[in-house]
Amino acid sequence: INYNVKHPLQNTWTLWFDNPGKKANTQSWSQNLKEIVSMDAVEDFWGVYNNIVKVDRLDLSSNYHLFKKGVRPEWEDPANAKGGKFSIQFPRNRTGEAINNYWLHTILAMIGEQFAYEDEICGAVVSVRKVFFRIALWIKSSENEQIVQTIGQQLKEFLEVPPNLQVEFAPHGDAPA
Ligand code: MGP
């Protein structure tokens, strides 16, 4: 067996992190985003994943963003401008460490190109907030009902979201400015 062989990913993915502790306003938000590393092989992905802080240990108000290379994890990016996001809020007290697996399943489905409309996928975000963790999946177009329905359903299945939690979809345009 040749352990030096790398298994390429279909897309290159970039991990971003944003600074905890600062109350973001629209101007500083973009400046707080830190690009960490890009990955184009399965082995590189695990190398990164195994060496970064797990979601349940991140400081309050942190976010990890994993996006296709070239797409900034912002509404303003052309890939996101007409898109929207699915989001799921996991209560911290009932979720605990399980958030690490929800996040891992989200990003594995994404980098493994498991979603029906793989070109629609822009990236995913996990957010640590006071009473909940939130996982969001960002897609390119918010107006095609078939796409929104299908990806939303798949997200629920892939993550095995508990039946009492909602997967919500909102076009980025509806986000507060
Ligand atoms: P958030 O973290 O997506 O929302 O955005 P949350 O978790 O409900 O709010 P929080 O206050 O608990 O963190 C928080 C704020 O970050 C927004 O109100 C914007 O000011 C800024 N922000 C977030 N995003 C994803 C963007 C973006 O894509 N573009 C710009 N310009 N600002 C953003």
XYZ file of N, CA, C and O and ligand atoms in Angstrom:
741
model
N 0.855 -1.203 0.000
C 0.000 0.000 0.000
C 0.882 1.240 0.000
O 1.809 1.348 0.803
N 0.572 2.143 -0.874
C 1.340 3.381 -0.923
C 0.621 4.458 -0.113
O -0.383 5.013 -0.530
N 1.178 4.731 1.069
C 0.524 5.696 1.959
C 0.784 7.143 1.555
O 0.307 8.059 2.194
N 1.589 7.315 0.517
C 1.858 8.693 0.085
C 0.839 9.215 -0.903
O 0.825 10.399 -1.215
N -0.016 8.314 -1.379
C -1.003 8.757 -2.364
C -2.028 9.661 -1.690
O -2.509 9.365 -0.596
N -2.328 10.762 -2.344
C -3.368 11.644 -1.819
C -4.613 11.515 -2.666
O -4.530 11.379 -3.882
N -5.751 11.551 -2.007
C -7.026 11.418 -2.706
C -7.625 12.800 -2.912
O -8.009 13.447 -1.928
N -7.663 13.248 -4.164
C -8.103 14.621 -4.405
C -9.586 14.817 -4.084
O -10.394 13.915 -4.282
N -9.901 15.994 -3.591
C -11.302 16.380 -3.423
C -11.770 16.983 -4.742
O -10.956 17.506 -5.515
N -13.070 16.919 -4.969
C -13.585 17.490 -6.217
C -13.393 19.006 -6.267
O -13.141 19.582 -7.308
N -13.503 19.644 -5.110
C -13.264 21.081 -5.007
C -12.184 21.345 -3.980
O -11.922 20.508 -3.106
N -11.588 22.516 -4.070
C -10.679 22.961 -3.009
C -11.501 23.780 -2.018
O -12.333 24.594 -2.425
N -11.288 23.530 -0.733
C -12.089 24.172 0.315
C -11.206 25.002 1.214
O -10.095 24.594 1.552
N -11.722 26.151 1.616
C -10.941 27.049 2.476
C -11.618 27.188 3.830
O -12.831 27.410 3.898
N -10.807 27.033 4.868
C -11.312 27.219 6.228
C -11.052 28.650 6.679
O -9.945 29.170 6.509
N -12.077 29.261 7.223
C -11.994 30.610 7.772
C -12.435 30.556 9.237
O -13.219 29.692 9.617
N -11.942 31.523 9.982
C -12.338 31.611 11.389
C -12.608 33.060 11.663
O -11.981 33.928 11.059
N -13.581 33.360 12.501
C -13.622 34.753 12.887
C -13.580 34.969 14.380
O -13.990 34.155 15.162
N -12.922 36.074 14.648
C -12.535 36.445 15.994
C -13.673 36.430 16.978
O -14.671 37.107 16.769
N -13.482 35.712 18.042
C -14.498 35.771 19.084
C -14.385 37.065 19.880
O -13.400 37.779 19.779
N -15.413 37.322 20.628
C -15.299 38.372 21.644
C -15.613 39.769 21.167
O -15.925 40.638 21.958
N -15.577 39.976 19.850
C -15.857 41.332 19.383
C -17.287 41.392 18.902
O -17.716 40.531 18.152
N -17.997 42.366 19.323
C -19.355 42.542 18.816
C -19.219 43.048 17.385
O -18.759 44.156 17.156
N -19.590 42.204 16.442
C -19.356 42.566 15.039
C -20.279 43.697 14.607
O -21.449 43.721 14.949
N -19.734 44.631 13.881
C -20.628 45.507 13.126
C -20.266 45.279 11.665
O -19.274 44.640 11.354
N -21.080 45.783 10.758
C -20.937 45.394 9.357
C -19.553 45.749 8.819
O -18.977 45.023 8.032
N -19.015 46.870 9.276
C -17.711 47.292 8.756
C -16.581 46.391 9.217
O -15.748 45.975 8.445
N -16.558 46.112 10.514
C -15.422 45.362 11.039
C -15.550 43.876 10.760
O -14.589 43.143 10.837
N -16.746 43.453 10.423
C -16.995 42.019 10.285
C -16.062 41.384 9.266
O -15.410 40.388 9.543
N -16.003 42.001 8.110
C -15.177 41.468 7.040
C -13.698 41.435 7.456
O -12.968 40.506 7.130
N -13.275 42.436 8.191
C -11.871 42.493 8.613
C -11.541 41.440 9.666
O -10.390 41.041 9.824
N -12.548 41.010 10.392
C -12.315 39.983 11.423
C -12.161 38.581 10.859
O -11.689 37.683 11.552
N -12.601 38.418 9.622
C -12.525 37.089 9.011
C -11.075 36.733 8.731
O -10.362 37.483 8.080
N -10.654 35.571 9.237
C -9.280 35.138 8.998
C -9.290 33.877 8.148
O -9.926 32.895 8.509
N -8.570 33.969 7.026
C -8.444 32.785 6.181
C -7.368 31.892 6.785
O -6.249 32.344 7.006
N -7.711 30.640 7.063
C -6.749 29.768 7.757
C -5.959 28.910 6.771
O -4.745 28.965 6.738
N -6.655 28.089 5.997
C -5.940 27.128 5.155
C -6.886 26.587 4.089
O -8.104 26.569 4.283
N -6.326 26.185 2.950
C -7.131 25.553 1.899
C -6.733 24.093 1.760
O -5.566 23.738 1.986
N -7.707 23.271 1.398
C -7.475 21.820 1.316
C -8.018 21.286 0.008
O -9.155 21.590 -0.354
N -7.208 20.488 -0.689
C -7.702 19.908 -1.944
C -7.579 18.393 -1.971
O -7.735 17.764 -3.005
N -7.286 17.797 -0.797
C -7.176 16.335 -0.725
C -7.772 15.856 0.593
O -7.758 16.582 1.598
N -8.283 14.636 0.559
C -8.915 14.049 1.741
C -7.944 14.056 2.922
O -8.293 14.422 4.044
N -6.698 13.680 2.644
C -5.696 13.583 3.704
C -5.407 14.960 4.323
O -5.190 15.066 5.526
N -5.412 15.991 3.490
C -5.175 17.345 4.001
C -6.335 17.778 4.889
O -6.155 18.437 5.915
N -7.548 17.408 4.463
C -8.722 17.733 5.266
C -8.571 17.165 6.678
O -8.734 17.868 7.670
N -8.246 15.857 6.770
C -8.132 15.237 8.106
C -6.979 15.834 8.890
O -7.062 15.982 10.110
N -5.911 16.169 8.189
C -4.770 16.804 8.863
C -5.189 18.100 9.536
O -4.779 18.400 10.664
N -6.027 18.856 8.858
C -6.508 20.117 9.435
C -7.526 19.817 10.532
O -7.403 20.283 11.667
N -8.517 18.999 10.191
C -9.615 18.725 11.132
C -9.080 18.212 12.477
O -9.536 18.623 13.543
N -8.093 17.314 12.398
C -7.583 16.700 13.632
C -6.723 17.647 14.451
O -6.354 17.319 15.575
N -6.376 18.783 13.887
C -5.476 19.686 14.598
C -6.081 21.025 14.957
O -5.385 21.890 15.476
N -7.359 21.193 14.699
C -7.984 22.451 15.113
C -8.897 22.183 16.309
O -9.289 21.046 16.567
N -9.195 23.261 17.003
C -10.026 23.154 18.209
C -11.422 22.659 17.814
O -11.999 23.124 16.834
N -11.926 21.693 18.573
C -13.269 21.177 18.305
C -14.308 22.257 18.606
O -14.089 23.121 19.458
N -15.423 22.159 17.919
C -16.448 23.205 18.022
C -16.890 23.444 19.473
O -17.022 24.588 19.906
N -17.076 22.365 20.231
C -17.602 22.540 21.596
C -16.594 23.214 22.527
O -16.957 23.609 23.629
N -15.334 23.351 22.060
C -14.312 24.010 22.892
C -13.998 25.416 22.423
O -13.128 26.089 22.993
N -14.650 25.869 21.375
C -14.386 27.220 20.865
C -14.955 28.274 21.820
O -15.947 28.014 22.507
N -14.338 29.451 21.789
C -14.844 30.547 22.601
C -16.202 31.007 22.092
O -16.512 30.876 20.900
N -16.946 31.575 22.996
C -18.252 32.137 22.675
C -18.124 33.155 21.535
O -17.153 33.910 21.513
N -19.072 33.101 20.646
C -19.200 34.000 19.491
C -18.233 33.700 18.330
O -18.174 34.444 17.366
N -17.501 32.571 18.435
C -16.642 32.154 17.310
C -17.462 31.543 16.186
O -18.560 31.024 16.423
N -16.892 31.558 15.003
C -17.457 30.831 13.859
C -16.335 30.187 13.059
O -15.308 30.822 12.800
N -16.548 28.930 12.660
C -15.738 28.330 11.606
C -16.566 28.415 10.333
O -17.779 28.175 10.366
N -15.889 28.721 9.223
C -16.551 28.755 7.921
C -15.725 27.869 6.997
O -14.511 28.046 6.921
N -16.369 26.944 6.319
C -15.649 26.150 5.317
C -16.347 26.398 3.993
O -17.509 26.019 3.815
N -15.634 27.079 3.096
C -16.233 27.496 1.823
C -15.375 27.065 0.647
O -14.162 26.865 0.792
N -16.025 26.939 -0.499
C -15.264 26.647 -1.708
C -14.222 27.739 -1.897
O -14.516 28.926 -1.669
N -13.039 27.326 -2.293
C -11.966 28.304 -2.491
C -12.415 29.369 -3.480
O -13.010 29.043 -4.522
N -12.162 30.612 -3.125
C -12.547 31.709 -4.014
C -13.860 32.362 -3.613
O -14.198 33.431 -4.108
N -14.594 31.716 -2.715
C -15.852 32.311 -2.219
C -15.622 32.798 -0.793
O -15.296 31.995 0.088
N -15.748 34.089 -0.572
C -15.638 34.579 0.810
C -16.941 34.260 1.546
O -18.013 34.329 0.938
N -16.856 33.901 2.815
C -18.070 33.503 3.536
C -18.930 34.694 3.940
O -19.264 34.875 5.104
N -19.271 35.498 2.939
C -20.041 36.726 3.179
C -21.192 36.804 2.196
O -21.048 36.394 1.044
N -22.274 37.430 2.621
C -23.427 37.631 1.737
C -23.006 38.368 0.468
O -23.566 38.155 -0.592
N -22.029 39.260 0.614
C -21.654 40.146 -0.493
C -20.908 39.422 -1.615
O -20.821 39.934 -2.725
N -20.348 38.265 -1.333
C -19.602 37.561 -2.384
C -20.567 37.214 -3.523
O -21.695 36.797 -3.278
N -20.119 37.379 -4.784
C -21.012 37.114 -5.919
C -21.649 35.715 -5.881
O -22.793 35.560 -6.311
N -20.936 34.728 -5.349
C -21.503 33.377 -5.287
C -22.661 33.296 -4.289
O -23.536 32.438 -4.407
N -22.648 34.179 -3.311
C -23.676 34.124 -2.262
C -24.788 35.144 -2.461
O -25.861 35.029 -1.848
N -24.494 36.151 -3.293
C -25.366 37.331 -3.355
C -26.837 36.991 -3.613
O -27.730 37.624 -3.051
N -27.099 35.977 -4.434
C -28.490 35.620 -4.728
C -28.913 34.365 -3.965
O -29.919 33.742 -4.289
N -28.116 34.011 -2.977
C -28.339 32.750 -2.278
C -29.010 32.900 -0.937
O -29.600 33.943 -0.616
N -28.891 31.830 -0.189
C -29.480 31.822 1.138
C -28.831 30.741 1.967
O -27.894 30.082 1.515
N -29.340 30.586 3.171
C -28.742 29.571 4.034
C -29.804 28.771 4.776
O -30.852 29.295 5.160
N -29.481 27.506 4.951
C -30.243 26.651 5.841
C -29.596 26.812 7.200
O -28.366 26.810 7.293
N -30.405 26.908 8.252
C -29.744 26.885 9.556
C -30.496 26.030 10.553
O -31.713 25.881 10.486
N -29.701 25.460 11.418
C -30.232 24.599 12.475
C -29.610 25.065 13.778
O -28.390 25.226 13.865
N -30.447 25.304 14.758
C -29.946 25.702 16.078
C -30.018 24.528 17.036
O -31.077 23.934 17.219
N -28.873 24.223 17.618
C -28.785 23.112 18.564
C -28.617 23.702 19.966
O -27.601 24.356 20.223
N -29.574 23.466 20.849
C -29.442 24.006 22.213
C -28.172 23.454 22.856
O -27.924 22.244 22.798
N -27.354 24.324 23.433
C -26.063 23.870 23.975
C -26.234 22.859 25.089
O -25.513 21.866 25.148
N -27.225 23.115 25.958
C -27.351 22.232 27.126
C -27.740 20.815 26.740
O -27.368 19.862 27.398
N -28.487 20.662 25.637
C -28.894 19.310 25.244
C -27.974 18.708 24.178
O -28.119 17.551 23.804
N -27.063 19.491 23.647
C -26.231 19.015 22.536
C -24.819 18.671 22.974
O -24.310 17.586 22.666
N -24.185 19.571 23.687
C -22.826 19.324 24.186
C -21.874 18.901 23.077
O -21.882 19.485 21.979
N -21.097 17.867 23.356
C -20.074 17.417 22.408
C -20.643 16.894 21.094
O -19.914 16.772 20.109
N -21.920 16.543 21.082
C -22.527 16.014 19.848
C -22.431 17.028 18.705
O -22.472 16.656 17.534
N -22.243 18.310 19.050
C -22.133 19.318 17.981
C -20.930 19.018 17.083
O -20.948 19.302 15.883
N -19.873 18.432 17.670
C -18.683 18.130 16.866
C -19.028 17.171 15.731
O -18.545 17.328 14.612
N -19.868 16.195 16.029
C -20.263 15.236 14.992
C -21.252 15.822 13.997
O -21.182 15.517 12.809
N -22.165 16.668 14.471
C -23.083 17.325 13.527
C -22.279 18.151 12.514
O -22.538 18.143 11.324
N -21.287 18.866 13.047
C -20.462 19.706 12.164
C -19.638 18.827 11.208
O -19.583 19.072 10.008
N -19.040 17.769 11.763
C -18.232 16.883 10.915
C -19.090 16.275 9.795
O -18.670 16.243 8.632
N -20.293 15.832 10.136
C -21.157 15.258 9.105
C -21.551 16.286 8.056
O -21.672 15.972 6.874
N -21.730 17.518 8.491
C -22.060 18.581 7.532
C -20.924 18.765 6.538
O -21.135 18.771 5.315
N -19.707 18.892 7.054
C -18.595 19.199 6.143
C -18.174 17.984 5.319
O -17.755 18.126 4.184
N -18.351 16.779 5.894
C -18.032 15.585 5.080
C -19.021 15.454 3.922
O -18.628 15.117 2.797
N -20.285 15.705 4.182
C -21.284 15.632 3.102
C -20.948 16.653 2.029
O -21.098 16.409 0.828
N -20.447 17.796 2.477
C -20.149 18.880 1.551
C -18.904 18.579 0.722
O -18.971 18.586 -0.515
N -17.804 18.261 1.369
C -16.575 18.043 0.592
C -16.630 16.731 -0.176
O -15.947 16.556 -1.176
N -17.474 15.792 0.293
C -17.687 14.531 -0.432
C -18.719 14.679 -1.535
O -19.070 13.690 -2.177
N -19.210 15.902 -1.723
C -20.152 16.239 -2.803
C -21.384 15.325 -2.769
O -21.807 14.766 -3.768
N -21.954 15.200 -1.562
C -23.118 14.335 -1.379
C -24.440 15.014 -1.719
O -25.454 14.357 -1.872
N -24.448 16.335 -1.806
C -25.716 17.020 -2.042
C -26.119 16.940 -3.508
O -25.261 16.950 -4.399
N -27.420 16.835 -3.729
C -27.948 16.594 -5.070
C -27.509 17.671 -6.064
O -27.212 17.365 -7.209
N -27.482 18.911 -5.605
C -27.090 20.000 -6.511
C -25.749 20.521 -6.016
O -25.661 21.572 -5.398
N -24.703 19.741 -6.295
C -23.414 20.053 -5.658
C -22.864 21.427 -6.042
O -22.185 22.062 -5.248
N -23.209 21.880 -7.260
C -22.725 23.208 -7.657
C -23.417 24.331 -6.897
O -22.963 25.473 -6.912
N -24.526 24.003 -6.265
C -25.276 24.997 -5.498
C -24.628 25.306 -4.154
O -24.904 26.322 -3.531
N -23.781 24.383 -3.706
C -23.237 24.526 -2.359
C -22.092 25.542 -2.354
O -21.153 25.437 -3.136
N -22.194 26.525 -1.457
C -21.118 27.511 -1.324
C -20.223 27.184 -0.138
O -19.002 27.280 -0.225
N -20.837 26.791 0.969
C -20.042 26.502 2.152
C -20.922 26.297 3.363
O -22.148 26.314 3.262
N -20.263 26.101 4.503
C -21.002 25.880 5.745
C -20.338 26.653 6.878
O -19.138 26.948 6.826
N -21.149 26.982 7.868
C -20.674 27.776 9.003
C -21.144 27.109 10.290
O -22.294 26.666 10.355
N -20.271 27.059 11.275
C -20.757 26.667 12.598
C -20.479 27.823 13.549
O -19.402 28.420 13.519
N -21.476 28.164 14.333
C -21.399 29.326 15.215
C -21.623 28.897 16.654
O -22.522 28.106 16.930
N -20.808 29.454 17.528
C -20.947 29.160 18.952
C -21.561 30.385 19.615
O -20.977 31.468 19.597
N -22.746 30.217 20.167
C -23.432 31.320 20.825
C -23.775 30.897 22.248
O -23.601 29.746 22.608
N -24.280 31.856 22.993
C -24.478 31.620 24.423
C -25.341 30.384 24.704
O -24.938 29.507 25.462
N -26.504 30.312 24.093
C -27.398 29.199 24.434
C -27.537 28.143 23.341
O -28.188 27.138 23.547
N -26.919 28.410 22.195
C -27.022 27.403 21.137
C -25.762 27.370 20.282
O -24.967 28.315 20.272
N -25.606 26.247 19.574
C -24.682 26.169 18.447
C -25.566 26.288 17.213
O -26.700 25.818 17.225
N -25.034 26.876 16.152
C -25.820 26.938 14.919
C -24.972 26.425 13.766
O -23.808 26.812 13.617
N -25.558 25.525 12.980
C -24.902 25.091 11.755
C -25.693 25.670 10.597
O -26.930 25.604 10.579
N -24.977 26.263 9.653
C -25.649 26.829 8.479
C -24.983 26.308 7.216
O -23.760 26.133 7.174
N -25.805 26.029 6.221
C -25.301 25.607 4.921
C -25.725 26.666 3.917
O -26.912 26.976 3.798
N -24.750 27.234 3.236
C -25.029 28.337 2.304
C -25.116 27.814 0.877
O -24.228 27.064 0.427
N -26.179 28.213 0.189
C -26.318 27.812 -1.217
C -26.430 29.046 -2.117
O -26.706 30.148 -1.654
N -26.223 28.797 -3.394
C -26.104 29.874 -4.385
C -27.404 30.563 -4.749
O -27.450 31.751 -5.001
N -28.486 29.747 -4.870
C -29.739 30.368 -5.307
C -30.854 30.073 -4.320
O -31.041 28.941 -3.899
N -31.576 31.140 -4.001
C -32.605 30.980 -2.971
C -33.999 30.843 -3.572
O -34.959 30.626 -2.857
N -34.105 30.975 -4.898
C -35.454 31.082 -5.462
C -35.975 29.819 -6.126
O -37.137 29.763 -6.508
N -35.132 28.816 -6.269
C -35.578 27.576 -6.888
C -36.067 26.613 -5.800
O -35.287 26.073 -5.031
N -37.398 26.456 -5.751
C -37.998 25.691 -4.664
C -37.524 24.242 -4.610
O -37.307 23.683 -3.546
N -37.365 23.667 -5.798
C -36.935 22.271 -5.894
C -35.561 22.086 -5.240
O -35.327 21.164 -4.470
N -34.672 23.024 -5.562
C -33.315 22.962 -5.005
C -33.352 23.133 -3.492
O -32.747 22.360 -2.743
N -34.106 24.123 -3.044
C -34.157 24.410 -1.613
C -34.758 23.221 -0.846
O -34.221 22.783 0.176
N -35.847 22.681 -1.393
C -36.503 21.529 -0.758
C -35.555 20.335 -0.634
O -35.431 19.725 0.417
N -34.917 20.029 -1.768
C -34.093 18.818 -1.814
C -32.884 18.925 -0.887
O -32.602 18.007 -0.111
N -32.188 20.045 -0.971
C -30.981 20.180 -0.147
C -31.353 20.222 1.337
O -30.689 19.606 2.173
N -32.444 20.895 1.651
C -32.892 20.973 3.048
C -33.182 19.587 3.611
O -32.798 19.249 4.731
N -33.859 18.773 2.798
C -34.194 17.414 3.211
C -32.933 16.571 3.401
O -32.793 15.838 4.376
N -32.005 16.723 2.459
C -30.754 15.951 2.554
C -29.953 16.346 3.797
O -29.392 15.487 4.465
N -29.926 17.631 4.073
C -29.181 18.105 5.239
C -29.720 17.442 6.510
O -28.975 16.943 7.352
N -31.044 17.417 6.601
C -31.708 16.801 7.748
C -31.332 15.316 7.878
O -31.055 14.821 8.968
N -31.324 14.644 6.735
C -30.997 13.210 6.730
C -29.535 12.956 7.060
O -29.205 12.127 7.897
N -28.643 13.666 6.372
C -27.213 13.426 6.554
C -26.772 13.685 7.993
O -25.909 13.006 8.526
N -27.379 14.705 8.603
C -26.964 15.056 9.968
C -27.722 14.282 11.027
O -27.373 14.326 12.190
N -28.782 13.603 10.618
C -29.682 12.963 11.583
C -30.116 13.978 12.631
O -29.951 13.791 13.844
N -30.675 15.064 12.134
C -31.136 16.144 13.001
C -32.291 15.620 13.863
O -33.224 15.012 13.334
N -32.239 15.822 15.176
C -33.343 15.370 16.027
C -34.669 15.966 15.527
O -34.697 17.131 15.112
N -35.751 15.171 15.547
C -37.013 15.601 14.945
C -37.586 16.877 15.557
O -38.342 17.586 14.901
N -37.201 17.181 16.777
C -37.741 18.411 17.395
C -37.003 19.676 16.960
O -37.400 20.777 17.309
N -35.926 19.525 16.168
C -35.206 20.720 15.706
C -35.582 21.050 14.263
O -35.750 20.159 13.434
N -35.703 22.332 13.991
C -36.110 22.800 12.664
C -34.896 23.088 11.785
O -33.900 23.611 12.275
N -35.030 22.754 10.501
C -34.072 23.258 9.518
C -34.768 24.440 8.848
O -35.808 24.275 8.229
N -34.218 25.618 9.041
C -34.854 26.812 8.472
C -34.069 27.299 7.277
O -32.851 27.152 7.231
N -34.775 27.902 6.329
C -34.083 28.482 5.182
C -34.402 29.963 5.094
O -35.560 30.360 5.243
N -33.390 30.769 4.850
C -33.626 32.201 4.654
C -32.703 32.730 3.568
O -31.491 32.459 3.596
N -33.268 33.457 2.593
C -32.401 34.126 1.614
C -31.529 35.147 2.337
O -31.974 35.744 3.317
N -30.275 35.314 1.884
C -29.395 36.275 2.561
C -29.983 37.681 2.549
O -29.736 38.466 3.446
N -30.754 37.957 1.521
C -31.365 39.283 1.404
C -32.239 39.627 2.593
O -32.436 40.800 2.914
N -32.745 38.596 3.290
C -33.602 38.841 4.446
C -32.808 39.116 5.716
O -33.368 39.457 6.744
N -31.487 38.927 5.608
C -30.684 39.145 6.822
C -30.644 40.632 7.133
O -30.663 41.451 6.217
N -30.574 40.970 8.410
C -30.499 42.398 8.766
C -29.203 42.981 8.217
O -28.169 42.341 8.247
N -29.262 44.183 7.712
C -28.073 44.819 7.113
C -27.084 45.187 8.198
O -27.464 45.398 9.332
P -24.238 36.306 12.560
O -23.092 35.853 13.374
O -24.511 35.643 11.278
O -25.598 36.330 13.395
O -24.061 37.827 12.226
P -25.956 35.976 14.919
O -25.228 34.794 15.394
O -27.446 35.881 14.926
O -25.557 37.244 15.674
P -24.490 37.475 16.846
O -24.578 38.951 17.078
O -24.953 36.651 18.005
O -23.155 37.059 16.315
C -23.770 38.778 13.222
C -23.424 40.093 12.569
O -22.212 39.936 11.829
C -24.419 40.600 11.536
O -25.477 41.326 12.098
C -23.524 41.470 10.660
O -23.275 42.690 11.300
C -22.256 40.688 10.628
N -22.233 39.769 9.478
C -22.456 38.436 9.475
N -22.347 37.950 8.220
C -22.503 36.564 7.834
C -22.060 38.995 7.393
C -21.834 39.085 5.991
O -21.874 38.123 5.228
N -21.567 40.327 5.530
C -21.521 41.431 6.356
N -21.271 42.608 5.840
N -21.724 41.349 7.678
C -21.993 40.147 8.210
